[in-house]
Coordinates of C-alpha atoms in Angstrom, one line a residue:
Chain A
X1 CA 11.7 -1.4 -33.3
X2 CA 8.0 -1.6 -32.2
X3 CA 6.6 1.0 -29.8
X4 CA 5.0 -0.5 -26.7
X5 CA 3.9 2.7 -25.0
X6 CA 3.5 6.3 -26.1
X7 CA 2.9 9.0 -23.5
X8 CA 1.5 12.2 -24.9
X9 CA 1.5 15.5 -23.0
X10 CA 1.1 13.9 -19.5
X11 CA 0.4 16.5 -16.8
X12 CA -0.4 15.9 -13.2
X13 CA -1.4 18.8 -11.1
X14 CA -1.8 19.0 -7.3
X15 CA -3.8 22.2 -6.9
X16 CA -1.7 24.8 -8.7
X17 CA 1.5 22.8 -8.5
X18 CA 2.5 20.7 -11.5
X19 CA 4.2 17.6 -10.4
X20 CA 4.5 16.5 -14.0
X21 CA 4.3 19.0 -16.8
X22 CA 3.5 18.0 -20.4
X23 CA 5.7 15.0 -20.7
X24 CA 5.9 13.1 -23.9
X25 CA 7.9 10.0 -24.6
X26 CA 7.8 6.5 -26.1
X27 CA 9.0 3.2 -25.0
X28 CA 10.1 0.6 -27.5
X29 CA 9.5 -3.1 -26.8
X30 CA 12.2 -5.0 -24.9
X31 CA 14.2 -1.9 -24.1
X32 CA 15.0 -0.3 -20.8
X33 CA 14.5 3.4 -20.1
X34 CA 15.8 5.4 -17.2
X35 CA 14.0 8.3 -15.7
X36 CA 16.7 10.5 -14.3
X37 CA 16.3 13.6 -12.2
X38 CA 16.8 15.0 -8.7
X39 CA 14.3 14.4 -5.9
X40 CA 10.9 15.9 -6.7
X41 CA 11.5 15.9 -10.4
X42 CA 8.3 13.9 -11.0
X43 CA 9.8 10.4 -11.6
X44 CA 7.6 8.6 -9.1
X45 CA 4.6 10.5 -10.2
X46 CA 5.0 9.3 -13.8
X47 CA 5.5 5.7 -12.6
X48 CA 2.4 6.0 -10.3
X49 CA 0.2 7.2 -13.1
X50 CA 1.3 4.2 -15.2
X51 CA 0.7 1.9 -12.2
X52 CA -2.8 3.1 -11.8
X53 CA -2.2 4.7 -8.4
X54 CA -2.7 8.2 -9.7
X55 CA -4.8 9.7 -12.4
X56 CA -3.3 12.2 -14.8
X57 CA -4.8 15.7 -15.0
X58 CA -4.1 15.8 -18.8
X59 CA -2.5 13.8 -21.4
X60 CA -3.0 10.4 -23.0
X61 CA -1.2 7.1 -23.0
X62 CA -1.3 4.7 -25.9
X63 CA -0.3 1.2 -25.1
X64 CA 0.3 -1.3 -27.9
X65 CA -1.6 0.9 -30.3
X66 CA -4.6 1.6 -28.1
X67 CA -5.4 4.5 -25.8
X68 CA -5.6 2.9 -22.4
X69 CA -6.6 4.2 -18.9
X70 CA -6.0 1.0 -16.9
X71 CA -2.7 -0.6 -17.2
X72 CA -3.0 -2.8 -14.2
X73 CA -3.3 -6.0 -16.2
X74 CA -0.1 -5.5 -18.2
X75 CA 2.3 -4.0 -15.7
X76 CA 4.5 -5.1 -12.9
X77 CA 5.3 -2.4 -10.3
X78 CA 8.1 -2.2 -7.7
X79 CA 7.9 0.8 -5.4
X80 CA 11.1 2.2 -3.9
X81 CA 10.3 0.7 -0.5
X82 CA 8.0 -2.3 -1.1
X83 CA 5.9 -3.2 1.9
X84 CA 4.7 -6.8 2.4
X85 CA 2.3 -8.4 4.8
X86 CA 4.7 -9.6 7.5
X87 CA 2.6 -12.5 8.5
X88 CA 2.7 -14.2 5.0
X89 CA 5.5 -16.3 3.8
X90 CA 7.4 -15.3 0.6
X91 CA 5.7 -18.1 -1.3
X92 CA 2.2 -17.3 0.0
X93 CA 2.7 -13.6 -0.8
X94 CA 4.0 -14.3 -4.4
X95 CA 1.3 -16.8 -5.1
X96 CA -1.4 -14.3 -3.9
X97 CA 0.0 -11.5 -6.0
X98 CA 0.2 -13.9 -9.0
X99 CA -3.5 -14.8 -8.6
X100 CA -4.5 -11.2 -8.2
X101 CA -2.7 -10.3 -11.4
X102 CA -4.7 -12.9 -13.3
X103 CA -2.4 -16.0 -13.3
X104 CA -4.5 -19.1 -13.3
X105 CA -5.0 -20.4 -9.8
X106 CA -3.9 -23.9 -10.8
X107 CA -0.4 -22.7 -11.8
X108 CA 0.0 -19.7 -9.6
X109 CA 1.9 -21.6 -6.9
X110 CA 4.2 -23.2 -9.5
X111 CA 4.9 -19.8 -11.1
X112 CA 5.5 -18.2 -7.7
X113 CA 8.0 -21.0 -6.8
X114 CA 9.8 -20.6 -10.2
X115 CA 10.0 -16.8 -9.8
X116 CA 11.4 -17.0 -6.2
X117 CA 13.9 -19.6 -7.4
X118 CA 15.0 -17.3 -10.3
X119 CA 15.5 -14.4 -7.8
X120 CA 17.5 -16.5 -5.4
X121 CA 14.8 -16.8 -2.7
X122 CA 14.2 -20.5 -3.2
X123 CA 15.5 -21.3 0.3
X124 CA 13.6 -18.5 2.0
X125 CA 10.2 -19.2 0.3
X126 CA 8.7 -20.6 3.5
X127 CA 9.9 -17.8 5.7
X128 CA 7.6 -15.0 6.8
X129 CA 8.4 -11.8 4.9
X130 CA 8.6 -9.9 8.3
X131 CA 12.0 -11.6 8.9
X132 CA 13.5 -10.6 5.5
X133 CA 16.6 -8.3 5.2
X134 CA 16.6 -5.3 2.9
X135 CA 18.1 -7.2 0.0
X136 CA 15.6 -10.0 0.3
X137 CA 12.7 -7.6 0.4
X138 CA 13.9 -6.0 -2.8
X139 CA 14.0 -9.4 -4.5
X140 CA 10.6 -10.3 -3.2
X141 CA 9.4 -6.9 -4.5
X142 CA 10.8 -7.9 -7.9
X143 CA 9.2 -11.3 -7.6
X144 CA 5.7 -9.9 -7.1
X145 CA 6.4 -7.5 -10.0
X146 CA 7.4 -10.2 -12.5
X147 CA 5.5 -13.3 -11.4
X148 CA 2.7 -12.7 -13.9
X149 CA 5.1 -11.9 -16.8
X150 CA 4.0 -8.3 -17.4
X151 CA 4.8 -6.6 -20.7
X152 CA 5.9 -3.4 -18.9
X153 CA 8.0 -3.4 -15.7
X154 CA 7.9 -0.2 -13.7
X155 CA 10.6 0.1 -11.1
X156 CA 11.0 3.0 -8.7
X157 CA 14.6 3.4 -7.6
X158 CA 15.1 -0.4 -7.8
X159 CA 18.6 -0.5 -6.3
X160 CA 19.1 2.7 -4.4
X161 CA 18.4 1.2 -1.0
X162 CA 20.8 -1.7 -1.4
X163 CA 24.5 -2.2 -0.6
X164 CA 27.0 -2.6 -3.5
X165 CA 26.7 -6.4 -3.6
X166 CA 22.9 -6.3 -3.5
X167 CA 22.9 -3.6 -6.2
X168 CA 25.1 -5.7 -8.4
X169 CA 22.9 -8.8 -8.0
X170 CA 19.7 -6.9 -8.8
X171 CA 21.2 -5.1 -11.7
X172 CA 22.3 -8.4 -13.2
X173 CA 18.8 -9.8 -12.7
X174 CA 17.3 -6.8 -14.4
X175 CA 19.6 -7.2 -17.4
X176 CA 18.4 -10.8 -17.7
X177 CA 14.8 -9.6 -17.6
X178 CA 15.3 -7.1 -20.3
X179 CA 15.2 -9.8 -22.9
X180 CA 11.6 -10.6 -22.1
X181 CA 10.0 -7.4 -21.0
X182 CA 10.2 -3.6 -21.3
X183 CA 11.6 -1.8 -18.4
X184 CA 11.0 1.8 -17.2
X185 CA 12.8 2.7 -14.1
X186 CA 13.7 5.8 -12.1
X187 CA 17.0 6.3 -10.6
X188 CA 19.4 9.0 -9.3
X189 CA 22.3 6.6 -9.2
X190 CA 23.8 7.5 -12.6
X191 CA 26.2 4.6 -12.8
X192 CA 23.2 2.2 -12.9
X193 CA 21.7 4.2 -15.7
X194 CA 24.9 4.2 -17.6
X195 CA 25.1 0.4 -17.3
X196 CA 21.5 -0.6 -18.1
X197 CA 19.7 1.7 -20.4
X198 CA 18.6 2.2 -24.0
X199 CA 17.0 5.5 -23.4
X200 CA 17.5 8.3 -20.9
X201 CA 14.8 10.7 -19.9
X202 CA 16.0 13.7 -17.9
X203 CA 13.4 15.3 -15.7
X204 CA 13.6 18.6 -13.9
X205 CA 10.7 20.1 -11.9
X206 CA 8.2 17.9 -13.7
X207 CA 9.4 18.7 -17.2
X208 CA 11.2 16.4 -19.6
X209 CA 14.3 18.4 -20.3
X210 CA 16.3 16.0 -22.4
X211 CA 15.9 12.5 -23.9
X212 CA 17.9 10.2 -26.0
X213 CA 20.2 7.2 -25.9
X214 CA 23.3 7.4 -23.8
X215 CA 25.4 7.9 -26.9
X216 CA 23.2 10.7 -28.2
X217 CA 23.1 12.5 -24.9
X218 CA 26.8 12.2 -24.4
X219 CA 27.4 13.5 -27.9
X220 CA 25.1 16.5 -27.4
X221 CA 26.2 17.5 -23.9
X222 CA 29.7 16.5 -23.6
X223 CA 32.1 17.6 -26.1
X224 CA 35.1 15.4 -25.6
X225 CA 38.1 16.9 -23.8
X226 CA 41.9 16.4 -23.7
X227 CA 42.9 15.9 -20.2
X228 CA 46.5 17.0 -19.8
X229 CA 48.4 16.0 -16.7
X230 CA 51.3 18.3 -15.7
X231 CA 53.8 17.9 -13.0
X232 CA 52.5 20.9 -11.0
X233 CA 49.4 23.1 -10.9
X234 CA 51.6 26.1 -11.8
X235 CA 52.5 24.4 -15.1
X236 CA 48.9 23.6 -15.8
X237 CA 48.0 27.2 -15.1
X238 CA 50.7 28.4 -17.5
X239 CA 49.4 26.1 -20.2
X240 CA 45.9 27.4 -19.8
X241 CA 47.3 30.9 -20.2
X242 CA 49.2 30.3 -23.4
X243 CA 46.6 27.9 -24.9
X244 CA 44.8 29.5 -28.0
X245 CA 41.8 27.2 -27.3
X246 CA 39.2 27.3 -24.7
X247 CA 40.8 25.6 -21.7
X248 CA 40.4 25.3 -17.9
X249 CA 42.5 24.0 -15.0
X250 CA 41.9 21.7 -12.1
X251 CA 44.9 21.2 -9.8
X252 CA 47.7 19.9 -12.1
X253 CA 45.3 19.0 -14.9
X254 CA 44.4 21.2 -17.8
X255 CA 41.3 20.5 -19.9
X256 CA 40.9 21.6 -23.6
X257 CA 37.4 21.3 -24.9
X258 CA 37.2 19.8 -28.3
X259 CA 34.7 21.3 -30.7
X260 CA 34.1 19.8 -34.1
X261 CA 37.2 17.8 -33.7
X262 CA 39.3 20.8 -33.2
X263 CA 42.1 21.2 -32.1
X264 CA 43.9 18.2 -33.4
X265 CA 46.3 16.5 -31.0
X266 CA 49.4 17.4 -33.1
X267 CA 48.4 21.1 -32.8
X268 CA 48.2 20.8 -29.1
X269 CA 51.6 19.0 -28.9
X270 CA 53.2 21.7 -31.1
X271 CA 52.0 24.4 -28.6
X272 CA 53.4 22.2 -25.8
X273 CA 56.8 21.7 -27.3
X274 CA 57.1 25.6 -27.9
X275 CA 56.4 26.2 -24.2
X276 CA 58.9 23.9 -22.5
X277 CA 56.2 22.5 -20.1
X278 CA 56.7 18.9 -18.9
X279 CA 53.6 16.9 -19.7
X280 CA 53.3 13.5 -18.0
X281 CA 50.1 12.2 -19.7
X282 CA 47.4 13.1 -22.1
X283 CA 43.9 11.5 -22.3
X284 CA 41.0 12.1 -24.7
X285 CA 37.9 11.7 -22.5
X286 CA 34.1 11.9 -22.8
X287 CA 32.0 13.4 -20.0
X288 CA 30.5 11.0 -17.5
X289 CA 26.7 10.7 -17.1
X290 CA 27.1 12.5 -13.8
X291 CA 28.6 15.6 -15.5
X292 CA 25.9 15.5 -18.2
X293 CA 23.2 15.2 -15.4
X294 CA 24.6 18.3 -13.7
X295 CA 24.6 20.2 -16.9
X296 CA 21.1 19.2 -17.9
X297 CA 19.6 19.7 -14.5
X298 CA 21.3 23.1 -14.0
X299 CA 20.5 24.5 -17.4
X300 CA 17.7 27.0 -17.9
Chain B
X1 CA -16.6 -10.8 -7.8
X2 CA -13.2 -11.7 -9.3
X3 CA -10.4 -12.2 -6.8
X4 CA -12.7 -12.4 -3.8
X5 CA -11.5 -15.8 -2.7
X6 CA -7.9 -14.8 -2.9
X7 CA -8.5 -11.6 -0.9
X8 CA -10.6 -13.4 1.6
X9 CA -7.9 -16.1 2.1
X10 CA -5.5 -13.3 2.8
X11 CA -7.8 -11.7 5.4
X12 CA -8.4 -15.1 7.0
X13 CA -4.6 -15.8 7.3
X14 CA -4.1 -12.4 8.8
X15 CA -6.7 -12.8 11.4
X16 CA -5.6 -16.3 12.3
X17 CA -1.9 -15.3 12.5
X18 CA -2.5 -12.1 14.6
X19 CA -4.8 -14.1 16.9
X20 CA -7.9 -11.9 16.4
X21 CA -9.7 -15.2 15.6
X22 CA -9.0 -16.1 19.2
X23 CA -9.2 -13.0 21.3
X24 CA -12.3 -11.4 19.9
X25 CA -14.5 -14.5 20.5
X26 CA -12.9 -14.8 24.0
X27 CA -14.0 -11.3 24.9
X28 CA -17.6 -12.0 23.9
X29 CA -17.5 -15.4 25.6
X30 CA -16.2 -13.9 28.8
X31 CA -18.9 -11.3 29.0
X32 CA -21.5 -13.8 27.9
X33 CA -20.6 -16.2 30.7
X34 CA -19.8 -13.8 33.4
X35 CA -23.1 -12.0 33.3
X36 CA -25.4 -14.9 34.5
X37 CA -22.7 -16.1 36.9
X38 CA -22.1 -12.7 38.5
X39 CA -25.8 -12.1 38.9
X40 CA -26.4 -15.6 40.3
X41 CA -23.5 -15.6 42.7
X42 CA -23.6 -12.0 43.7
X43 CA -24.9 -12.6 47.3
X44 CA -22.2 -15.2 47.9
X45 CA -19.5 -13.0 46.4
X46 CA -20.5 -10.1 48.6
X47 CA -20.6 -12.3 51.7
X48 CA -17.1 -13.7 50.9
X49 CA -15.2 -10.6 49.9
X50 CA -17.5 -7.7 50.5
X51 CA -16.3 -7.1 54.1
X52 CA -19.9 -6.8 55.3
X53 CA -20.9 -6.9 59.0
X54 CA -22.2 -10.2 60.2
X55 CA -25.8 -10.9 59.5
X56 CA -26.2 -8.3 56.6
X57 CA -29.1 -9.3 54.4
X58 CA -29.4 -8.1 50.8
X59 CA -32.6 -7.8 49.1
X60 CA -31.6 -8.4 45.5
X61 CA -34.3 -8.3 42.8
X62 CA -35.2 -11.7 41.2
X63 CA -34.0 -11.7 37.6
X64 CA -35.9 -13.3 34.8
X65 CA -33.8 -15.2 32.2
X66 CA -34.7 -12.5 29.6
X67 CA -33.3 -9.8 31.9
X68 CA -30.0 -11.7 32.2
X69 CA -29.7 -12.0 28.4
X70 CA -30.5 -8.2 28.0
X71 CA -27.9 -7.2 30.7
X72 CA -25.3 -9.2 28.6
X73 CA -26.4 -7.2 25.6
X74 CA -25.8 -4.0 27.6
X75 CA -22.2 -5.2 28.2
X76 CA -21.8 -6.0 24.5
X77 CA -23.2 -2.6 23.5
X78 CA -20.4 -0.8 25.3
X79 CA -17.3 -3.0 25.7
X80 CA -18.1 -5.2 22.7
X81 CA -18.7 -2.3 20.4
X82 CA -15.5 -0.7 21.7
X83 CA -13.6 -3.8 20.7
X84 CA -15.2 -3.9 17.2
X85 CA -14.7 -0.2 16.4
X86 CA -11.1 0.0 17.7
X87 CA -10.1 -3.4 16.6
X88 CA -11.2 -2.9 13.0
X89 CA -10.9 0.9 12.4
X90 CA -7.6 0.2 10.5
X91 CA -8.8 -2.6 8.4
X92 CA -8.4 -0.6 5.1
X93 CA -6.8 2.6 6.4
X94 CA -3.8 0.9 8.0
X95 CA -3.0 -1.0 4.7
X96 CA -3.0 2.3 2.9
X97 CA -0.9 4.1 5.5
X98 CA 1.8 1.5 5.8
X99 CA 2.0 0.9 2.1
X100 CA 1.1 -2.8 2.0
X101 CA -2.0 -2.0 0.0
X102 CA 0.1 -0.4 -2.8
X103 CA 1.0 -3.8 -4.2
X104 CA -2.7 -4.8 -4.2
X105 CA -3.9 -1.6 -5.9
X106 CA -1.5 -2.0 -8.8
X107 CA -3.3 -5.2 -9.8
X108 CA -6.5 -5.6 -11.7
X109 CA -8.6 -6.2 -8.6
X110 CA -12.2 -5.3 -8.2
X111 CA -12.8 -2.9 -5.3
X112 CA -16.1 -4.6 -4.6
X113 CA -14.2 -7.9 -3.9
X114 CA -11.6 -6.0 -1.9
X115 CA -14.2 -4.4 0.4
X116 CA -16.4 -7.5 0.6
X117 CA -13.4 -9.7 1.6
X118 CA -13.0 -7.3 4.6
X119 CA -16.7 -7.3 5.2
X120 CA -16.9 -11.1 5.3
X121 CA -14.0 -11.5 7.7
X122 CA -15.5 -8.9 10.0
X123 CA -18.9 -10.7 9.9
X124 CA -17.3 -14.0 10.7
X125 CA -15.3 -12.6 13.6
X126 CA -17.9 -10.2 15.0
X127 CA -21.2 -12.0 14.3
X128 CA -19.6 -15.4 15.0
X129 CA -18.2 -14.1 18.4
X130 CA -21.5 -12.6 19.4
X131 CA -23.4 -15.8 18.5
X132 CA -20.9 -17.9 20.4
X133 CA -21.0 -15.5 23.4
X134 CA -24.8 -15.4 23.5
X135 CA -25.1 -19.2 23.2
X136 CA -22.8 -19.6 26.2
X137 CA -24.8 -17.0 27.9
X138 CA -28.1 -18.8 27.1
X139 CA -26.7 -22.0 28.5
X140 CA -25.7 -20.5 31.8
X141 CA -28.9 -18.5 32.0
X142 CA -30.8 -21.7 31.4
X143 CA -28.9 -23.6 34.1
X144 CA -29.1 -20.8 36.7
X145 CA -32.2 -18.8 36.0
X146 CA -34.5 -20.9 33.7
X147 CA -35.2 -21.2 30.0
X148 CA -35.8 -18.5 27.4
X149 CA -38.4 -19.0 24.7
X150 CA -36.5 -20.4 21.6
X151 CA -38.6 -18.5 19.0
X152 CA -38.2 -15.2 20.9
X153 CA -34.5 -15.8 21.3
X154 CA -34.1 -16.4 17.5
X155 CA -36.0 -13.1 16.8
X156 CA -33.9 -11.3 19.3
X157 CA -30.6 -12.7 17.8
X158 CA -31.7 -11.9 14.2
X159 CA -32.4 -8.4 15.2
X160 CA -29.2 -8.0 17.0
X161 CA -27.3 -9.4 14.0
X162 CA -28.8 -6.6 11.8
X163 CA -27.5 -4.1 14.4
X164 CA -24.1 -5.7 14.2
X165 CA -24.1 -5.5 10.4
X166 CA -24.9 -1.8 10.8
X167 CA -21.9 -1.4 13.1
X168 CA -19.6 -3.3 10.8
X169 CA -20.6 -1.2 7.9
X170 CA -20.0 2.0 9.8
X171 CA -16.5 0.8 10.7
X172 CA -15.7 -0.4 7.2
X173 CA -17.0 2.9 5.6
X174 CA -14.9 5.0 8.1
X175 CA -11.8 2.9 7.4
X176 CA -12.2 3.2 3.6
X177 CA -12.8 6.9 3.9
X178 CA -10.5 8.2 6.6
X179 CA -7.1 7.5 8.2
X180 CA -7.1 5.0 11.0
X181 CA -7.2 7.6 13.8
X182 CA -10.1 9.5 12.3
X183 CA -11.8 6.3 11.4
X184 CA -11.6 5.2 15.1
X185 CA -13.1 8.5 16.3
X186 CA -15.9 8.6 13.6
X187 CA -16.8 4.9 14.3
X188 CA -16.8 5.5 18.1
X189 CA -19.0 8.6 17.7
X190 CA -21.4 6.9 15.3
X191 CA -21.7 3.7 17.3
X192 CA -21.4 4.6 21.0
X193 CA -22.0 8.3 21.2
X194 CA -25.0 8.4 19.0
X195 CA -26.3 5.4 20.9
X196 CA -26.1 7.5 24.1
X197 CA -27.8 10.4 22.5
X198 CA -30.5 8.1 21.2
X199 CA -30.9 6.7 24.7
X200 CA -31.3 10.2 26.2
X201 CA -33.4 12.0 23.7
X202 CA -34.8 9.0 21.8
X203 CA -38.2 9.3 23.4
X204 CA -39.1 11.7 20.6
X205 CA -38.7 9.3 17.8
X206 CA -39.2 5.5 17.3
X207 CA -37.5 4.7 14.0
X208 CA -33.7 4.5 14.4
X209 CA -31.0 2.0 13.7
X210 CA -29.6 2.8 17.2
X211 CA -32.9 1.5 18.7
X212 CA -32.4 -2.0 17.3
X213 CA -30.7 -3.5 20.4
X214 CA -33.6 -2.1 22.5
X215 CA -36.2 -3.6 20.0
X216 CA -34.2 -6.9 20.1
X217 CA -34.8 -6.9 23.9
X218 CA -38.4 -6.1 23.3
X219 CA -38.8 -9.2 21.0
X220 CA -37.2 -11.3 23.8
X221 CA -39.8 -10.4 26.4
X222 CA -42.6 -10.0 23.9
X223 CA -43.2 -6.2 24.2
X224 CA -42.2 -4.7 20.9
X225 CA -44.1 -2.2 18.8
X226 CA -44.0 -4.0 15.4
X227 CA -44.5 -1.0 13.2
X228 CA -41.5 0.9 14.7
X229 CA -39.5 -2.3 14.7
X230 CA -40.1 -3.1 11.1
X231 CA -39.4 0.5 10.0
X232 CA -36.2 0.6 12.1
X233 CA -35.0 -2.7 10.5
X234 CA -35.8 -1.3 7.0
X235 CA -33.9 1.9 7.6
X236 CA -31.0 0.0 9.0
X237 CA -30.7 -2.3 6.1
X238 CA -30.9 0.7 3.7
X239 CA -28.2 2.4 5.7
X240 CA -26.0 -0.8 5.5
X241 CA -26.4 -0.8 1.7
X242 CA -25.5 2.9 1.4
X243 CA -22.5 2.5 3.8
X244 CA -21.1 -0.5 1.9
X245 CA -21.5 1.2 -1.5
X246 CA -19.8 4.2 0.1
X247 CA -17.0 2.0 1.4
X248 CA -16.4 0.6 -2.1
X249 CA -16.5 4.1 -3.6
X250 CA -14.0 5.6 -1.1
X251 CA -11.7 2.6 -1.1
X252 CA -11.3 3.1 -4.9
X253 CA -11.1 6.9 -4.6
X254 CA -8.4 6.8 -1.9
X255 CA -6.1 4.6 -3.9
X256 CA -4.0 7.6 -4.6
X257 CA -3.5 8.1 -0.8
X258 CA -1.7 4.8 -0.4
X259 CA 2.0 5.1 0.6
X260 CA 4.3 4.5 -2.4

């Protein structure tokens, strides 16, 4: 897979405070990457540097093989709360942003119409943006970000302000876009990241603390567990007591952490049959992204 | 000047749709018309509503047409400049503060085009309104007080437009550099307060942009010191160039202050 962007040692300082500290990562073409971290981790700062709104203190960015300072021609940017000129209609606004991004004036209107149609705003294109609902604003925000067909799409918390239906719609649109562009987005809603991502970048206090594909991170952080459902919490507690493996208990469920594929299920069942405990269900589970997030963010 | 026309179209639509294109000319027209009318009809107005005892006679000075035009300029110099400074102090700063500028700044636009689109719309609104107001004023002055020499009036108008460009540049520079509130204060101080200081202490110097309205009046009644006038115009034009270059510089520098 070809690399579209490589960020090397990016640092952004505000006085003595480091908002982003020596962050290095690459984005492959036509992939989507999630920047994950708690508030203040540096997600928006990284996106702002790429969008040309902030200048890094240190570090270089190679775009398509060349060291670049100004990405404004090749990116589309959607801030977390996009703000529009309330006195322009959706079509006027999208057409204006298309022209400003370098789309030929002759086809800018057509492109704007097509984009609004694609995002489901075809009926509202003649309405002033000041009358738009939250979901419509997010779509219009996306429209201005993609109307000029950028090779890199930067999205800051693209769905966190939306209701579940709006979130689902925008996520589906983003998945469609993935085929034609490279997406870098920040989020703290981990279900979204789990759903739409090729690469995860975990940030904490400006530092990149973990990166990899969902599978890689899950493998590294979450050893699988057996989730064993007992009829009462006393039984679960007794099992944890007699278990020769590292185990813990939550209510009536006992967890055995599996390391290097040990123990095997039949060993566990043997211990169970010796103990006369009544087991109702056993599951082999992997940790959710949320559990990994908490582990990564809390470590160190 | 890439993108200038797109940005200018946006400014134009904004000022049409928020009615600035209507109310700013109206303010200047109102003062332009009311000044000759008020001066002409003052005795009748006082008689009708002044509650004066029967037979009171006022000895009002006879105004020359030039004096009427200049008293209009005095109105413009206070209320007109107040409208310009407060009406446009947010022209760049407000966009930054409310976040609408963010989606402009992430595009490959030239900041020269960006600032000049604002400059052009301000020139159209402010200079256009003043010309409109003064032409209306000239008409009523002509009807009620007599004619003003056309050549002198053109010289006066040209000089006053240079002063207006200076005011516009100050407002634009402040808005590019500071937040809306501070930009309003700085513009007001530089336009109205310094003007007062120049009026009070200005006898000690003759070359100053703030003296241009006075020199404009001097051209109108043919009593201007050409050397001081030419130097003042030169200094003002230089100041305009510096202020506009500063506005472009700070508009670009303050991109990071836009709300994301």
